[in-house]
Amino acid sequence: MRIYDAHIHIPGENGEVFWNIGKRIRSLKELVDGLNRWGIDKGVICSTVSTLAKSPEEFIRGNREVFHAVRKYPDRFWGACIVNPMFLKESLKELETCMERFGFSWLGELCPYIGGYEVISKNMFKVIEAASSLGYIIQVHCETEELEKIASKFPETTFVFPHLSGLKECERRFKAIARYDNYIDISGSQIVRYGILELALEIIGVDRILFGSDLIIDNPAPTIARVNDLEISKRDKKKIFWRNLDDLLRSRV
C-alpha cells in the first residue's frame, strides 16, 4: 500500500543530525534508501539544520537545503519551511520566500523546545498569523494546553499536531484537535501504547489522521505496523497511510 509521510527531518548537507547514537542516516541518499526499504513513497521534509538553528542564517540555510532536496527528488518529497520566531523580521520574510519562490505550503515541524522560543508568545502568534494568511499548513510540536490555546486563537488556521501524547492526557489532546477540525500525525514513541491509536480514531476520526514517522529521529517500522494492525477497512487504512495527506496538500495547490 502507498505511504505518504507527514513528518520527516532531513539530515544537513554537512551530515547534521539530532544526536549520535549508533548508525544514523547522514545523507539524503541514505534517507531515500531507507524510504525505499520501509516502503514510504513520498514525504513532507523539513531541515534538521533549521530545527536546530539559533540564528536566521542557519534556518535560512536549512530551508535552502530542503529546496535542493525537493528539486533533486521531486517525486519523493514535498518541502516544508522552518523559522524561529525569536527572529521575527527574518522569519516573516522567510515565510514569503519559501511560499513564493520555492512553492512550500507547509510550515514545520516547529519545535519550540529545541529552538528556544515559547509556543504561547507574541512573536509566535505573529508567525502563525502571517503563515496562516499565506495559506500554510502549520505543524507545531507542543503540549496539550498550548495546543488548546493556539487552536482556539486561530480557529481558521489548519494545524497538524504531531504525536499522540501520553496516556494521561491523550483524550484531552484528541478532543482539542477534533474540536477545531485540525489534524494529528501519529509519529512518536506513544504509537506502541495499546489502544491509543484506536482512541484517536474514535475521537478525531479517520479523515484527520496522518501517517508520520519522525524520521530521521525515529524508525518508521513500528508506526507502519500499528496502522496495518488496525481493525479497520482497507479504505480507511489508505486514508491514514496516504490519502488524507495527499488531499490536504492538494487543497493548497
Short mmCIF file of N, CA and C in Angstrom, two decimals, residues 7 9-10 16-19 24 46-55 58-59 82-87 108-119 124 139-143 146 162-163 214-218:
data_model
loop_
_atom_site.label_atom_id
_atom_site.label_comp_id
_atom_site.label_asym_id
_atom_site.label_seq_id
_atom_site.Cartn_x
_atom_site.Cartn_y
_atom_site.Cartn_z
N HIS A 7 5.96 13.67 8.26
CA HIS A 7 6.88 14.12 9.31
C HIS A 7 8.27 13.52 9.10
N HIS A 9 12.42 14.71 9.02
CA HIS A 9 13.53 15.65 9.15
C HIS A 9 14.69 15.13 8.30
N ILE A 10 15.18 15.96 7.40
CA ILE A 10 16.31 15.51 6.59
C ILE A 10 17.61 15.91 7.28
N GLU A 16 24.54 16.92 9.47
CA GLU A 16 23.96 17.26 10.77
C GLU A 16 22.77 16.36 11.09
N VAL A 17 22.77 15.82 12.30
CA VAL A 17 21.66 15.02 12.81
C VAL A 17 21.36 15.49 14.23
N PHE A 18 20.34 14.91 14.86
CA PHE A 18 19.94 15.38 16.18
C PHE A 18 20.82 14.82 17.30
N TRP A 19 21.31 13.60 17.11
CA TRP A 19 22.24 13.03 18.10
C TRP A 19 23.01 11.90 17.45
N ARG A 24 23.45 6.24 11.99
CA ARG A 24 22.46 7.28 11.71
C ARG A 24 22.37 7.53 10.21
N CYS A 46 11.43 18.56 6.34
CA CYS A 46 11.94 19.80 6.90
C CYS A 46 13.39 19.59 7.29
N SER A 47 14.09 20.67 7.58
CA SER A 47 15.53 20.62 7.76
C SER A 47 15.93 20.46 9.22
N THR A 48 16.82 19.50 9.48
CA THR A 48 17.42 19.39 10.80
C THR A 48 18.20 20.65 11.14
N VAL A 49 18.91 21.19 10.17
CA VAL A 49 19.68 22.43 10.39
C VAL A 49 18.75 23.56 10.83
N SER A 50 17.60 23.69 10.18
CA SER A 50 16.66 24.75 10.54
C SER A 50 16.04 24.51 11.91
N THR A 51 15.76 23.26 12.24
CA THR A 51 15.18 22.94 13.54
C THR A 51 16.14 23.29 14.66
N LEU A 52 17.43 23.03 14.47
CA LEU A 52 18.44 23.30 15.48
C LEU A 52 18.93 24.75 15.47
N ALA A 53 18.48 25.53 14.49
CA ALA A 53 19.03 26.87 14.25
C ALA A 53 18.88 27.80 15.45
N LYS A 54 19.92 28.56 15.69
CA LYS A 54 19.90 29.60 16.71
C LYS A 54 20.17 30.97 16.09
N SER A 55 20.04 31.03 14.75
CA SER A 55 20.21 32.30 14.04
C SER A 55 19.42 32.24 12.75
N GLU A 58 21.08 30.29 9.89
CA GLU A 58 21.02 28.83 9.96
C GLU A 58 19.68 28.31 9.45
N PHE A 59 18.55 28.90 9.89
CA PHE A 59 17.28 28.35 9.39
C PHE A 59 17.07 28.66 7.92
N ILE A 82 10.92 26.11 7.88
CA ILE A 82 11.05 26.28 9.33
C ILE A 82 11.64 27.66 9.60
N VAL A 83 11.06 28.34 10.57
CA VAL A 83 11.58 29.64 11.01
C VAL A 83 11.70 29.62 12.53
N ASN A 84 12.29 30.67 13.08
CA ASN A 84 12.41 30.82 14.53
C ASN A 84 11.84 32.18 14.92
N PRO A 85 10.71 32.20 15.62
CA PRO A 85 10.05 33.47 15.96
C PRO A 85 10.88 34.43 16.79
N MET A 86 11.97 33.95 17.39
CA MET A 86 12.85 34.87 18.11
C MET A 86 13.44 35.90 17.16
N PHE A 87 13.50 35.56 15.88
CA PHE A 87 14.00 36.47 14.85
C PHE A 87 12.82 36.80 13.94
N GLY A 108 6.85 23.88 9.33
CA GLY A 108 7.11 23.00 10.45
C GLY A 108 7.78 21.70 10.01
N GLU A 109 8.07 20.89 10.92
CA GLU A 109 7.60 20.89 12.30
C GLU A 109 8.32 21.99 13.09
N LEU A 110 7.53 22.93 13.66
CA LEU A 110 8.10 23.91 14.56
C LEU A 110 8.30 23.26 15.92
N CYS A 111 9.52 23.33 16.43
CA CYS A 111 9.88 22.69 17.71
C CYS A 111 10.39 23.74 18.68
N PRO A 112 9.49 24.44 19.37
CA PRO A 112 9.92 25.50 20.27
C PRO A 112 10.91 25.04 21.34
N TYR A 113 10.75 23.83 21.83
CA TYR A 113 11.63 23.36 22.90
C TYR A 113 13.06 23.17 22.41
N ILE A 114 13.25 23.00 21.11
CA ILE A 114 14.60 22.94 20.54
C ILE A 114 15.07 24.32 20.12
N GLY A 115 14.17 25.11 19.54
CA GLY A 115 14.54 26.43 19.03
C GLY A 115 14.72 27.49 20.09
N GLY A 116 14.26 27.22 21.31
CA GLY A 116 14.46 28.17 22.40
C GLY A 116 13.43 29.27 22.49
N TYR A 117 12.26 29.08 21.86
CA TYR A 117 11.20 30.08 21.92
C TYR A 117 9.95 29.46 22.54
N GLU A 118 8.99 30.30 22.87
CA GLU A 118 7.76 29.85 23.52
C GLU A 118 6.65 29.68 22.50
N VAL A 119 5.82 28.66 22.71
CA VAL A 119 4.63 28.50 21.87
C VAL A 119 3.66 29.64 22.11
N MET A 124 5.44 34.25 18.35
CA MET A 124 4.90 33.02 17.76
C MET A 124 3.53 33.29 17.14
N GLN A 139 2.54 22.91 11.27
CA GLN A 139 2.80 21.74 12.12
C GLN A 139 3.61 22.19 13.34
N VAL A 140 3.03 22.02 14.52
CA VAL A 140 3.64 22.54 15.75
C VAL A 140 3.76 21.44 16.80
N HIS A 141 4.95 21.25 17.30
CA HIS A 141 5.18 20.35 18.43
C HIS A 141 4.89 21.14 19.71
N CYS A 142 3.86 20.74 20.44
CA CYS A 142 3.50 21.49 21.64
C CYS A 142 2.74 20.61 22.62
N GLU A 143 2.68 21.08 23.85
CA GLU A 143 1.91 20.38 24.87
C GLU A 143 0.42 20.61 24.64
N GLU A 146 -0.99 24.08 25.40
CA GLU A 146 -0.58 25.04 24.37
C GLU A 146 -1.37 24.82 23.09
N PRO A 162 1.73 17.01 15.83
CA PRO A 162 2.38 15.70 15.84
C PRO A 162 2.32 15.04 17.20
N HIS A 163 2.36 13.72 17.17
CA HIS A 163 2.49 12.87 18.35
C HIS A 163 1.15 12.66 19.06
N ASP A 214 8.53 10.69 11.93
CA ASP A 214 9.55 11.44 12.67
C ASP A 214 10.96 10.97 12.32
N LEU A 215 11.13 10.43 11.12
CA LEU A 215 12.48 10.26 10.60
C LEU A 215 13.17 11.63 10.60
N ILE A 216 14.42 11.80 10.80
CA ILE A 216 15.46 10.81 10.99
C ILE A 216 15.67 10.49 12.49
N ILE A 217 14.69 10.87 13.30
CA ILE A 217 14.79 10.61 14.73
C ILE A 217 14.32 9.19 15.04
N ASP A 218 13.14 8.82 14.54
CA ASP A 218 12.53 7.54 14.85
C ASP A 218 12.55 6.60 13.66
#
